[in-house]
């Protein structure tokens, strides 16, 4: 039987579309919080800029980050995917819009 990591106290969830300009700073801001018992879900919602590469770079640096695949069906579907993937009982949405 494989041991599962303990569930985080909080899920931080972000759906991003063409957020390259501010995404690094937004991710760094979340990761720098003094409260560290969280998972950070990031979903690239059909971006045509460097958003996917920025997300991948940060996911390699911090294991609290999980990249959630996009269904390419818009904002509501993206948020539903993030809620479905959340492991914590509380979800905080960080907006890019």
GROMACS .gro file of N, CA and C in nm:
model
  291
    1UNK      N    1   0.084  -0.117   0.000
    1UNK     CA    2   0.000   0.000   0.000
    1UNK      C    3   0.089   0.125   0.000
    2UNK      N    4   0.059   0.219  -0.086
    2UNK     CA    5   0.136   0.342  -0.096
    2UNK      C    6   0.084   0.445   0.003
    3UNK      N    7   0.177   0.504   0.078
    3UNK     CA    8   0.138   0.607   0.174
    3UNK      C    9   0.109   0.738   0.100
    4UNK      N   10  -0.001   0.800   0.134
    4UNK     CA   11  -0.036   0.928   0.075
    4UNK      C   12   0.011   1.040   0.166
    5UNK      N   13   0.059   1.151   0.108
    5UNK     CA   14   0.099   1.262   0.194
    5UNK      C   15  -0.024   1.317   0.267
    6UNK      N   16  -0.003   1.376   0.384
    6UNK     CA   17  -0.117   1.432   0.456
    6UNK      C   18  -0.183   1.543   0.374
    7UNK      N   19  -0.313   1.555   0.391
    7UNK     CA   20  -0.386   1.659   0.318
    7UNK      C   21  -0.345   1.796   0.371
    8UNK      N   22  -0.330   1.891   0.282
    8UNK     CA   23  -0.297   2.027   0.327
    8UNK      C   24  -0.417   2.092   0.394
    9UNK      N   25  -0.393   2.193   0.474
    9UNK     CA   26  -0.501   2.266   0.540
    9UNK      C   27  -0.576   2.356   0.443
   10UNK      N   28  -0.510   2.397   0.334
   10UNK     CA   29  -0.566   2.493   0.241
   10UNK      C   30  -0.522   2.460   0.099
   11UNK      N   31  -0.612   2.477   0.005
   11UNK     CA   32  -0.577   2.471  -0.137
   11UNK      C   33  -0.585   2.612  -0.192
   12UNK      N   34  -0.478   2.656  -0.256
   12UNK     CA   35  -0.478   2.782  -0.329
   12UNK      C   36  -0.490   2.744  -0.476
   13UNK      N   37  -0.588   2.801  -0.545
   13UNK     CA   38  -0.618   2.759  -0.682
   13UNK      C   39  -0.617   2.880  -0.775
   14UNK      N   40  -0.549   2.864  -0.888
   14UNK     CA   41  -0.541   2.972  -0.986
   14UNK      C   42  -0.557   2.917  -1.126
   15UNK      N   43  -0.651   2.974  -1.199
   15UNK     CA   44  -0.667   2.948  -1.341
   15UNK      C   45  -0.611   3.070  -1.414
   16UNK      N   46  -0.519   3.048  -1.507
   16UNK     CA   47  -0.451   3.159  -1.573
   16UNK      C   48  -0.472   3.152  -1.723
   17UNK      N   49  -0.502   3.267  -1.782
   17UNK     CA   50  -0.508   3.279  -1.928
   17UNK      C   51  -0.422   3.399  -1.969
   18UNK      N   52  -0.315   3.370  -2.041
   18UNK     CA   53  -0.222   3.474  -2.088
   18UNK      C   54  -0.178   3.567  -1.974
   19UNK      N   55  -0.131   3.506  -1.866
   19UNK     CA   56  -0.092   3.583  -1.749
   19UNK      C   57   0.057   3.603  -1.734
   20UNK      N   58   0.130   3.582  -1.840
   20UNK     CA   59   0.276   3.586  -1.837
   20UNK      C   60   0.333   3.712  -1.770
   21UNK      N   61   0.270   3.825  -1.791
   21UNK     CA   62   0.324   3.952  -1.743
   21UNK      C   63   0.337   3.958  -1.590
   22UNK      N   64   0.239   3.903  -1.517
   22UNK     CA   65   0.238   3.912  -1.371
   22UNK      C   66   0.247   3.777  -1.301
   23UNK      N   67   0.254   3.669  -1.377
   23UNK     CA   68   0.244   3.536  -1.317
   23UNK      C   69   0.359   3.502  -1.223
   24UNK      N   70   0.482   3.533  -1.262
   24UNK     CA   71   0.596   3.505  -1.173
   24UNK      C   72   0.576   3.570  -1.037
   25UNK      N   73   0.542   3.698  -1.037
   25UNK     CA   74   0.524   3.770  -0.911
   25UNK      C   75   0.407   3.714  -0.830
   26UNK      N   76   0.300   3.675  -0.897
   26UNK     CA   77   0.184   3.619  -0.827
   26UNK      C   78   0.218   3.486  -0.761
   27UNK      N   79   0.287   3.400  -0.834
   27UNK     CA   80   0.326   3.271  -0.778
   27UNK      C   81   0.423   3.291  -0.661
   28UNK      N   82   0.523   3.377  -0.681
   28UNK     CA   83   0.619   3.403  -0.573
   28UNK      C   84   0.549   3.458  -0.449
   29UNK      N   85   0.449   3.541  -0.467
   29UNK     CA   86   0.376   3.598  -0.355
   29UNK      C   87   0.304   3.491  -0.275
   30UNK      N   88   0.239   3.398  -0.344
   30UNK     CA   89   0.170   3.289  -0.274
   30UNK      C   90   0.270   3.200  -0.201
   31UNK      N   91   0.379   3.166  -0.267
   31UNK     CA   92   0.478   3.077  -0.206
   31UNK      C   93   0.550   3.140  -0.088
   32UNK      N   94   0.553   3.272  -0.081
   32UNK     CA   95   0.624   3.342   0.026
   32UNK      C   96   0.541   3.362   0.152
   33UNK      N   97   0.418   3.318   0.153
   33UNK     CA   98   0.332   3.335   0.271
   33UNK      C   99   0.392   3.264   0.392
   34UNK      N  100   0.372   3.319   0.510
   34UNK     CA  101   0.426   3.258   0.632
   34UNK      C  102   0.354   3.127   0.665
   35UNK      N  103   0.230   3.113   0.624
   35UNK     CA  104   0.156   2.989   0.642
   35UNK      C  105   0.194   2.897   0.527
   36UNK      N  106   0.251   2.782   0.556
   36UNK     CA  107   0.302   2.697   0.449
   36UNK      C  108   0.228   2.568   0.425
   37UNK      N  109   0.125   2.538   0.505
   37UNK     CA  110   0.053   2.411   0.491
   37UNK      C  111  -0.057   2.424   0.385
   38UNK      N  112  -0.015   2.440   0.260
   38UNK     CA  113  -0.111   2.452   0.151
   38UNK      C  114  -0.057   2.382   0.027
   39UNK      N  115  -0.149   2.350  -0.061
   39UNK     CA  116  -0.112   2.308  -0.195
   39UNK      C  117  -0.152   2.422  -0.288
   40UNK      N  118  -0.080   2.435  -0.398
   40UNK     CA  119  -0.105   2.543  -0.492
   40UNK      C  120  -0.135   2.481  -0.628
   41UNK      N  121  -0.261   2.488  -0.668
   41UNK     CA  122  -0.303   2.432  -0.796
   41UNK      C  123  -0.300   2.541  -0.902
   42UNK      N  124  -0.233   2.513  -1.012
   42UNK     CA  125  -0.222   2.608  -1.123
   42UNK      C  126  -0.273   2.542  -1.250
   43UNK      N  127  -0.361   2.612  -1.319
   43UNK     CA  128  -0.418   2.562  -1.443
   43UNK      C  129  -0.401   2.668  -1.552
   44UNK      N  130  -0.333   2.632  -1.660
   44UNK     CA  131  -0.316   2.721  -1.774
   44UNK      C  132  -0.436   2.701  -1.865
   45UNK      N  133  -0.520   2.804  -1.876
   45UNK     CA  134  -0.643   2.795  -1.953
   45UNK      C  135  -0.625   2.853  -2.095
   46UNK      N  136  -0.563   2.774  -2.179
   46UNK     CA  137  -0.548   2.804  -2.322
   46UNK      C  138  -0.465   2.928  -2.351
   47UNK      N  139  -0.360   2.951  -2.275
   47UNK     CA  140  -0.276   3.068  -2.298
   47UNK      C  141  -0.196   3.054  -2.427
   48UNK      N  142  -0.167   3.168  -2.488
   48UNK     CA  143  -0.086   3.170  -2.609
   48UNK      C  144   0.046   3.243  -2.585
   49UNK      N  145   0.073   3.277  -2.460
   49UNK     CA  146   0.200   3.342  -2.425
   49UNK      C  147   0.287   3.241  -2.350
   50UNK      N  148   0.374   3.285  -2.263
   50UNK     CA  149   0.465   3.197  -2.191
   50UNK      C  150   0.412   3.144  -2.059
   51UNK      N  151   0.282   3.152  -2.039
   51UNK     CA  152   0.221   3.109  -1.912
   51UNK      C  153   0.255   2.964  -1.878
   52UNK      N  154   0.241   2.872  -1.971
   52UNK     CA  155   0.266   2.729  -1.944
   52UNK      C  156   0.409   2.705  -1.899
   53UNK      N  157   0.504   2.774  -1.960
   53UNK     CA  158   0.645   2.757  -1.924
   53UNK      C  159   0.673   2.812  -1.784
   54UNK      N  160   0.611   2.923  -1.750
   54UNK     CA  161   0.629   2.981  -1.617
   54UNK      C  162   0.573   2.887  -1.510
   55UNK      N  163   0.456   2.833  -1.535
   55UNK     CA  164   0.395   2.739  -1.441
   55UNK      C  165   0.485   2.616  -1.425
   56UNK      N  166   0.533   2.560  -1.535
   56UNK     CA  167   0.619   2.441  -1.529
   56UNK      C  168   0.748   2.470  -1.451
   57UNK      N  169   0.805   2.586  -1.472
   57UNK     CA  170   0.928   2.624  -1.401
   57UNK      C  171   0.905   2.626  -1.249
   58UNK      N  172   0.797   2.690  -1.207
   58UNK     CA  173   0.768   2.698  -1.063
   58UNK      C  174   0.732   2.562  -1.005
   59UNK      N  175   0.661   2.480  -1.081
   59UNK     CA  176   0.624   2.347  -1.033
   59UNK      C  177   0.748   2.260  -1.008
   60UNK      N  178   0.851   2.281  -1.086
   60UNK     CA  179   0.976   2.206  -1.063
   60UNK      C  180   1.049   2.252  -0.938
   61UNK      N  181   1.028   2.378  -0.899
   61UNK     CA  182   1.097   2.436  -0.784
   61UNK      C  183   1.029   2.410  -0.651
   62UNK      N  184   0.898   2.391  -0.650
   62UNK     CA  185   0.824   2.381  -0.523
   62UNK      C  186   0.722   2.269  -0.531
   63UNK      N  187   0.736   2.172  -0.444
   63UNK     CA  188   0.648   2.054  -0.452
   63UNK      C  189   0.506   2.079  -0.403
   64UNK      N  190   0.479   2.196  -0.346
   64UNK     CA  191   0.342   2.231  -0.310
   64UNK      C  192   0.258   2.262  -0.434
   65UNK      N  193   0.325   2.288  -0.545
   65UNK     CA  194   0.254   2.323  -0.669
   65UNK      C  195   0.216   2.197  -0.745
   66UNK      N  196   0.090   2.193  -0.786
   66UNK     CA  197   0.042   2.086  -0.876
   66UNK      C  198  -0.017   2.153  -0.999
   67UNK      N  199   0.025   2.105  -1.115
   67UNK     CA  200  -0.027   2.156  -1.242
   67UNK      C  201  -0.149   2.073  -1.279
   68UNK      N  202  -0.260   2.142  -1.302
   68UNK     CA  203  -0.385   2.075  -1.335
   68UNK      C  204  -0.410   2.091  -1.485
   69UNK      N  205  -0.434   1.981  -1.555
   69UNK     CA  206  -0.456   1.990  -1.700
   69UNK      C  207  -0.583   2.070  -1.732
   70UNK      N  208  -0.576   2.146  -1.839
   70UNK     CA  209  -0.691   2.225  -1.882
   70UNK      C  210  -0.779   2.143  -1.975
   71UNK      N  211  -0.909   2.163  -1.963
   71UNK     CA  212  -1.005   2.099  -2.053
   71UNK      C  213  -1.030   2.186  -2.176
   72UNK      N  214  -0.972   2.305  -2.177
   72UNK     CA  215  -0.990   2.400  -2.287
   72UNK      C  216  -1.137   2.430  -2.312
   73UNK      N  217  -1.211   2.447  -2.203
   73UNK     CA  218  -1.355   2.476  -2.215
   73UNK      C  219  -1.395   2.603  -2.144
   74UNK      N  220  -1.298   2.689  -2.111
   74UNK     CA  221  -1.331   2.817  -2.051
   74UNK      C  222  -1.317   2.822  -1.900
   75UNK      N  223  -1.349   2.938  -1.847
   75UNK     CA  224  -1.326   2.970  -1.707
   75UNK      C  225  -1.402   2.881  -1.609
   76UNK      N  226  -1.530   2.860  -1.633
   76UNK     CA  227  -1.610   2.780  -1.539
   76UNK      C  228  -1.557   2.636  -1.533
   77UNK      N  229  -1.529   2.578  -1.647
   77UNK     CA  230  -1.474   2.442  -1.649
   77UNK      C  231  -1.338   2.437  -1.581
   78UNK      N  232  -1.257   2.541  -1.599
   78UNK     CA  233  -1.126   2.547  -1.534
   78UNK      C  234  -1.142   2.551  -1.382
   79UNK      N  235  -1.231   2.636  -1.333
   79UNK     CA  236  -1.253   2.643  -1.188
   79UNK      C  237  -1.308   2.511  -1.134
   80UNK      N  238  -1.398   2.448  -1.207
   80UNK     CA  239  -1.449   2.318  -1.163
   80UNK      C  240  -1.337   2.214  -1.155
   81UNK      N  241  -1.247   2.217  -1.251
   81UNK     CA  242  -1.132   2.125  -1.248
   81UNK      C  243  -1.046   2.150  -1.126
   82UNK      N  244  -1.025   2.276  -1.092
   82UNK     CA  245  -0.945   2.309  -0.974
   82UNK      C  246  -1.014   2.262  -0.846
   83UNK      N  247  -1.145   2.287  -0.835
   83UNK     CA  248  -1.218   2.240  -0.717
   83UNK      C  249  -1.215   2.088  -0.706
   84UNK      N  250  -1.229   2.020  -0.818
   84UNK     CA  251  -1.225   1.873  -0.816
   84UNK      C  252  -1.089   1.820  -0.771
   85UNK      N  253  -0.982   1.892  -0.805
   85UNK     CA  254  -0.847   1.847  -0.773
   85UNK      C  255  -0.804   1.885  -0.632
   86UNK      N  256  -0.874   1.977  -0.569
   86UNK     CA  257  -0.836   2.025  -0.436
   86UNK      C  258  -0.840   1.913  -0.333
   87UNK      N  259  -0.736   1.908  -0.250
   87UNK     CA  260  -0.729   1.807  -0.145
   87UNK      C  261  -0.764   1.863  -0.008
   88UNK      N  262  -0.770   1.993   0.005
   88UNK     CA  263  -0.801   2.056   0.134
   88UNK      C  264  -0.950   2.086   0.144
   89UNK      N  265  -0.996   2.105   0.264
   89UNK     CA  266  -1.135   2.140   0.286
   89UNK      C  267  -1.166   2.286   0.255
   90UNK      N  268  -1.063   2.368   0.250
   90UNK     CA  269  -1.079   2.511   0.220
   90UNK      C  270  -1.005   2.541   0.091
   91UNK      N  271  -1.067   2.622   0.005
   91UNK     CA  272  -1.006   2.661  -0.122
   91UNK      C  273  -1.004   2.814  -0.132
   92UNK      N  274  -0.887   2.867  -0.161
   92UNK     CA  275  -0.871   3.011  -0.184
   92UNK      C  276  -0.841   3.030  -0.332
   93UNK      N  277  -0.918   3.115  -0.397
   93UNK     CA  278  -0.899   3.142  -0.539
   93UNK      C  279  -0.811   3.267  -0.553
   94UNK      N  280  -0.707   3.256  -0.631
   94UNK     CA  281  -0.623   3.371  -0.667
   94UNK      C  282  -0.654   3.401  -0.812
   95UNK      N  283  -0.707   3.520  -0.837
   95UNK     CA  284  -0.753   3.559  -0.971
   95UNK      C  285  -0.642   3.617  -1.056
   96UNK      N  286  -0.648   3.591  -1.183
   96UNK     CA  287  -0.558   3.656  -1.278
   96UNK      C  288  -0.632   3.760  -1.360
   97UNK      N  289  -0.759   3.774  -1.337
   97UNK     CA  290  -0.840   3.866  -1.417
   97UNK      C  291  -0.884   3.984  -1.335
   0.00000   0.00000   0.00000
